[in-house]
PDB file of C-alpha atoms in Angstrom:
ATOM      1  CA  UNK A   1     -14.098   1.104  58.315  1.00 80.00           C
ATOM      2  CA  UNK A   2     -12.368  -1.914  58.892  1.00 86.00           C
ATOM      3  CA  UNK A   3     -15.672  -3.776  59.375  1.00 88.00           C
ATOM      4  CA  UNK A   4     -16.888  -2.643  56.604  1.00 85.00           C
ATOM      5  CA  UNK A   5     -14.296  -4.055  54.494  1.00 82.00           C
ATOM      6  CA  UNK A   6     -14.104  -7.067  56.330  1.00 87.00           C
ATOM      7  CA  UNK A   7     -17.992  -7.641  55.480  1.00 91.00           C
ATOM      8  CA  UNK A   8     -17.733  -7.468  51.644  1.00 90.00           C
ATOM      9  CA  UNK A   9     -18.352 -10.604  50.158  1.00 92.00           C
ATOM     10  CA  UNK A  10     -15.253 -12.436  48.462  1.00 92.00           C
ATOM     11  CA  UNK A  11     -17.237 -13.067  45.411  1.00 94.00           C
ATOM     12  CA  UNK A  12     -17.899  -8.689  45.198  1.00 94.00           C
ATOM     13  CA  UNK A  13     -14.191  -8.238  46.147  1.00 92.00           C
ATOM     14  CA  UNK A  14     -13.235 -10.628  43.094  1.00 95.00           C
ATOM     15  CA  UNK A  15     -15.394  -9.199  41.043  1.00 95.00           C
ATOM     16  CA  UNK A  16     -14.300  -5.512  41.656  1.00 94.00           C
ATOM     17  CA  UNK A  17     -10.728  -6.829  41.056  1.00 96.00           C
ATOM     18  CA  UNK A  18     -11.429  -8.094  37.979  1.00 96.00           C
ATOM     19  CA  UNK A  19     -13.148  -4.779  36.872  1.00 96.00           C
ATOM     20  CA  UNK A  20     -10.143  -2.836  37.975  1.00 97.00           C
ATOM     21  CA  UNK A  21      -8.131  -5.099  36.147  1.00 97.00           C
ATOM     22  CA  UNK A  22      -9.950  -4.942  32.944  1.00 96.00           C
ATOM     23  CA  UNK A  23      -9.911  -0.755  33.273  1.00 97.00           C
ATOM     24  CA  UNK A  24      -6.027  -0.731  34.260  1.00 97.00           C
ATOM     25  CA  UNK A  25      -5.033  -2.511  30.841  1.00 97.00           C
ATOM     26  CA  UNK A  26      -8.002  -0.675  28.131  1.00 96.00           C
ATOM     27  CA  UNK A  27      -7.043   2.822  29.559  1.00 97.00           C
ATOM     28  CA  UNK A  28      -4.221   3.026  32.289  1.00 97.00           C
ATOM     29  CA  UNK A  29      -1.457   0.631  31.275  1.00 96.00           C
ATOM     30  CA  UNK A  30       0.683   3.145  29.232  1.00 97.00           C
ATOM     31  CA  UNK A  31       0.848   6.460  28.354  1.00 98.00           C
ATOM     32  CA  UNK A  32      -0.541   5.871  24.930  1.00 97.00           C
ATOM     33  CA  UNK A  33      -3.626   4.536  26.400  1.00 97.00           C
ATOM     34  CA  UNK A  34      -3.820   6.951  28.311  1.00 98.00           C
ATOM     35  CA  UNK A  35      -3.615   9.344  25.590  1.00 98.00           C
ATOM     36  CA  UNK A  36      -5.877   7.994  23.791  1.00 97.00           C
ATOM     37  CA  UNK A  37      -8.383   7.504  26.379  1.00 97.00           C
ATOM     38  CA  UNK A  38      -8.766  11.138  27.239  1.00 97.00           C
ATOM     39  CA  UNK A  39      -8.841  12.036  23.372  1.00 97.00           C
ATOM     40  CA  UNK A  40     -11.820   9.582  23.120  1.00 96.00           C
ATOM     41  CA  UNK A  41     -13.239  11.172  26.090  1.00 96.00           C
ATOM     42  CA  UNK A  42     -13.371  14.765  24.957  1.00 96.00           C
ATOM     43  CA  UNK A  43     -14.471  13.508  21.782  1.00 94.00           C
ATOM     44  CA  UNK A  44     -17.498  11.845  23.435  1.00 94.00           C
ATOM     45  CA  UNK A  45     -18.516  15.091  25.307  1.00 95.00           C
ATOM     46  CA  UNK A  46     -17.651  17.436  22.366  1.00 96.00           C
ATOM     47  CA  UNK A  47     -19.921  14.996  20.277  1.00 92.00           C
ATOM     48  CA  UNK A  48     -22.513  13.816  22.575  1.00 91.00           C
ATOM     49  CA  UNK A  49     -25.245  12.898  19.936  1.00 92.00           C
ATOM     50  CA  UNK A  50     -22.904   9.925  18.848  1.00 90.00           C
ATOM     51  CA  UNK A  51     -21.255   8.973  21.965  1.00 92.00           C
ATOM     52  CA  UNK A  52     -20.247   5.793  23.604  1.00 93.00           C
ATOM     53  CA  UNK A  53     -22.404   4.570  27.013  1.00 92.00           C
ATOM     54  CA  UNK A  54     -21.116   3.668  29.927  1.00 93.00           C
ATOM     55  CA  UNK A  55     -21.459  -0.160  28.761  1.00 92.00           C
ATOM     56  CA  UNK A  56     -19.287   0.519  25.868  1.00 93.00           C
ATOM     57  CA  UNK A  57     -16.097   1.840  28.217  1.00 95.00           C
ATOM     58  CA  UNK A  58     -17.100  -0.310  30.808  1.00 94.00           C
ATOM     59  CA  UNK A  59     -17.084  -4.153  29.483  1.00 92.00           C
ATOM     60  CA  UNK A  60     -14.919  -5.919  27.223  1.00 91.00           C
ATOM     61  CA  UNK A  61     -13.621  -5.250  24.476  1.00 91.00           C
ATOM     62  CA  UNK A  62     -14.093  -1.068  25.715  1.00 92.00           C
ATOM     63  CA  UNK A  63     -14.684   2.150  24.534  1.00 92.00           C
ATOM     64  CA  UNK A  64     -11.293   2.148  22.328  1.00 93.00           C
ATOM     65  CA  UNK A  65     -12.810  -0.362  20.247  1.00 90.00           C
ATOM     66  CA  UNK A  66     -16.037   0.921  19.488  1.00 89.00           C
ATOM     67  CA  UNK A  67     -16.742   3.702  16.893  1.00 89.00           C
ATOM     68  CA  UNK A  68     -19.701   5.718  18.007  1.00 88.00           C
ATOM     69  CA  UNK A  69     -19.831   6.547  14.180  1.00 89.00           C
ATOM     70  CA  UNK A  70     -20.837   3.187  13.745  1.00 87.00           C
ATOM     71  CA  UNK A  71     -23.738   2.894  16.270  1.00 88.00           C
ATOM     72  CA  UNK A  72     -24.381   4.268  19.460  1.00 86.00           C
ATOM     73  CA  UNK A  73     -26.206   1.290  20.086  1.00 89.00           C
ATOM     74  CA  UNK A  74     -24.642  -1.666  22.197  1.00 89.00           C
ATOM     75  CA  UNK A  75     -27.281  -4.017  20.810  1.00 88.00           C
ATOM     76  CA  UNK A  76     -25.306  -4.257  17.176  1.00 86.00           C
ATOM     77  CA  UNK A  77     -22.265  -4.902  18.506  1.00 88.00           C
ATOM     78  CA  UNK A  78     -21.666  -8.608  18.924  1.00 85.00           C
ATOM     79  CA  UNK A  79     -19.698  -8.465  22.161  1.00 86.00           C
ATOM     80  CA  UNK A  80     -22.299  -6.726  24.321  1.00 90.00           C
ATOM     81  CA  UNK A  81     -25.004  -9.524  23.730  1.00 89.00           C
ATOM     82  CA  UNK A  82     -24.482 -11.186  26.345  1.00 87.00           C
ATOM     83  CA  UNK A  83     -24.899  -8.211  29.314  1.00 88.00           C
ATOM     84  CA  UNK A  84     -27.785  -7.416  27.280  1.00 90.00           C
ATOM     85  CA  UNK A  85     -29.394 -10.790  27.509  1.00 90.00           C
ATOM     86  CA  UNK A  86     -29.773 -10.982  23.422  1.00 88.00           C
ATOM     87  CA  UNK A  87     -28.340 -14.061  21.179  1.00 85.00           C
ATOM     88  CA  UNK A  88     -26.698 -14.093  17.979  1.00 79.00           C
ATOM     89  CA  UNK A  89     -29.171 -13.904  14.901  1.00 77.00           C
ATOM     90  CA  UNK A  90     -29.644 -16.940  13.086  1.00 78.00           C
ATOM     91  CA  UNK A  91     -28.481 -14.973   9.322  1.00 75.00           C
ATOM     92  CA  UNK A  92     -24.910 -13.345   8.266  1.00 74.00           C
ATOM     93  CA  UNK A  93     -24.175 -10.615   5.958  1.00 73.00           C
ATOM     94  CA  UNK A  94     -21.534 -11.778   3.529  1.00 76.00           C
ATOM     95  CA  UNK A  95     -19.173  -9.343   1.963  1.00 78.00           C
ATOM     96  CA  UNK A  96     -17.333 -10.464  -1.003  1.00 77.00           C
ATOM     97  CA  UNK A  97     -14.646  -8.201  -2.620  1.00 78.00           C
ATOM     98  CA  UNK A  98     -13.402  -9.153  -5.999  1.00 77.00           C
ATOM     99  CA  UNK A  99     -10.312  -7.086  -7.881  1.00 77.00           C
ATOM    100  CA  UNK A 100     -10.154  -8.359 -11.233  1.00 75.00           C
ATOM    101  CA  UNK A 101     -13.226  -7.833 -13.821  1.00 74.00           C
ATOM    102  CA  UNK A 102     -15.647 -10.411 -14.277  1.00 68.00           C
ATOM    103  CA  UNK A 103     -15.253 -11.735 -17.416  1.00 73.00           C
ATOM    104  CA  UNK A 104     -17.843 -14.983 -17.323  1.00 70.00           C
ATOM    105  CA  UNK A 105     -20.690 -16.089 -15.339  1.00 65.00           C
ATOM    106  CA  UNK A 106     -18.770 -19.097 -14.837  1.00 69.00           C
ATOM    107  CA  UNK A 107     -15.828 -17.583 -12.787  1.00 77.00           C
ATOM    108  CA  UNK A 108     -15.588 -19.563  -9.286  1.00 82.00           C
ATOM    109  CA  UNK A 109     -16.796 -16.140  -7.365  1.00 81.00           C
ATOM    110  CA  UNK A 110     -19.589 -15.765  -9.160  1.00 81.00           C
ATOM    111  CA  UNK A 111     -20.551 -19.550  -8.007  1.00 83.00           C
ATOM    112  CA  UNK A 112     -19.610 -18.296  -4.887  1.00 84.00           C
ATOM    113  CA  UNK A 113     -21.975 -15.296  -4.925  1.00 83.00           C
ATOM    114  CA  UNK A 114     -25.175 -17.550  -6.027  1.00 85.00           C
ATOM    115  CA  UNK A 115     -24.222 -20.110  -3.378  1.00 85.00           C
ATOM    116  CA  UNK A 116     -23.838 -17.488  -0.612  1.00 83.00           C
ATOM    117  CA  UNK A 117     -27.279 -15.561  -1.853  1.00 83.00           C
ATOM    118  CA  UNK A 118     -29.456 -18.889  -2.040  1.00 84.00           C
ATOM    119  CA  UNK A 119     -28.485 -19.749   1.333  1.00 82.00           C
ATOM    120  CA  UNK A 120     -31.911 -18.833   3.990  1.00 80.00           C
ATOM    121  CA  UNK A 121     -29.416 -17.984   6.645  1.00 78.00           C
ATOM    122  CA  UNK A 122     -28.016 -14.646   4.312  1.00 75.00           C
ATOM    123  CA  UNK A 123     -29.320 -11.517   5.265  1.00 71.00           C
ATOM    124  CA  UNK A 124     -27.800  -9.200   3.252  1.00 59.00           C
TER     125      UNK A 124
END
């Protein structure tokens, strides 16, 4: 056995560390998280149509931070592009609350609604 160990390479050892780390403070570093790991868990297996993969509670940010009611897909979350091999789209969906009534069509967020929707980088 101690062979064995001895014949890891450091870059696998560092590596393994680092995942250990990264598991030990999403879902071991209190009892809260720990809590609410499991929870998450048996919600995943009670609802396995709209549960989270093993990328999800496996790489940053985790499975705490994902809502499988979302997407189950890794693809449309931001953070996963990278270990997928993907890039960032070019266009941005801009969401614009506004709490008062509109009274004119000269009102600075209406400006800021036509400026937004004329730009070719807006998807939505």
């Amino acid at each position: 056995v101690p062979s064995i160990t001895r014949s890891v390479d450091h870059d696998k050892i560092l590596a393994l560390r680092q995942q250990t780390q990264f598991l030990w403070d999403a879902y071991f570093s209190s009892v809260a998280k720990i809590v609410l790991t499991t929870l998450e868990i048996i919600q995943d297996r009670i609802n396995s149509h709209i549960s989270r993969n093993k990328l999800m509670w496996n790489s940053l940010p985790g499975g705490l931070y994902v809502l499988p009611q979302f997407s189950t897909d890794a693809a449309v979350f931001p953070f996963y592009y990278s270990s997928l091999g993907k890039s960032p789209s070019q266009e941005f969906t801009a969401v614009i609350q506004a709490v008062t009534p509109l009274q004119s069509q000269l009102q600075p967020i209406v400006k800021l609604v036509i400026a937004v929707a004329k730009s070719k980088f807006c998807a939505q």
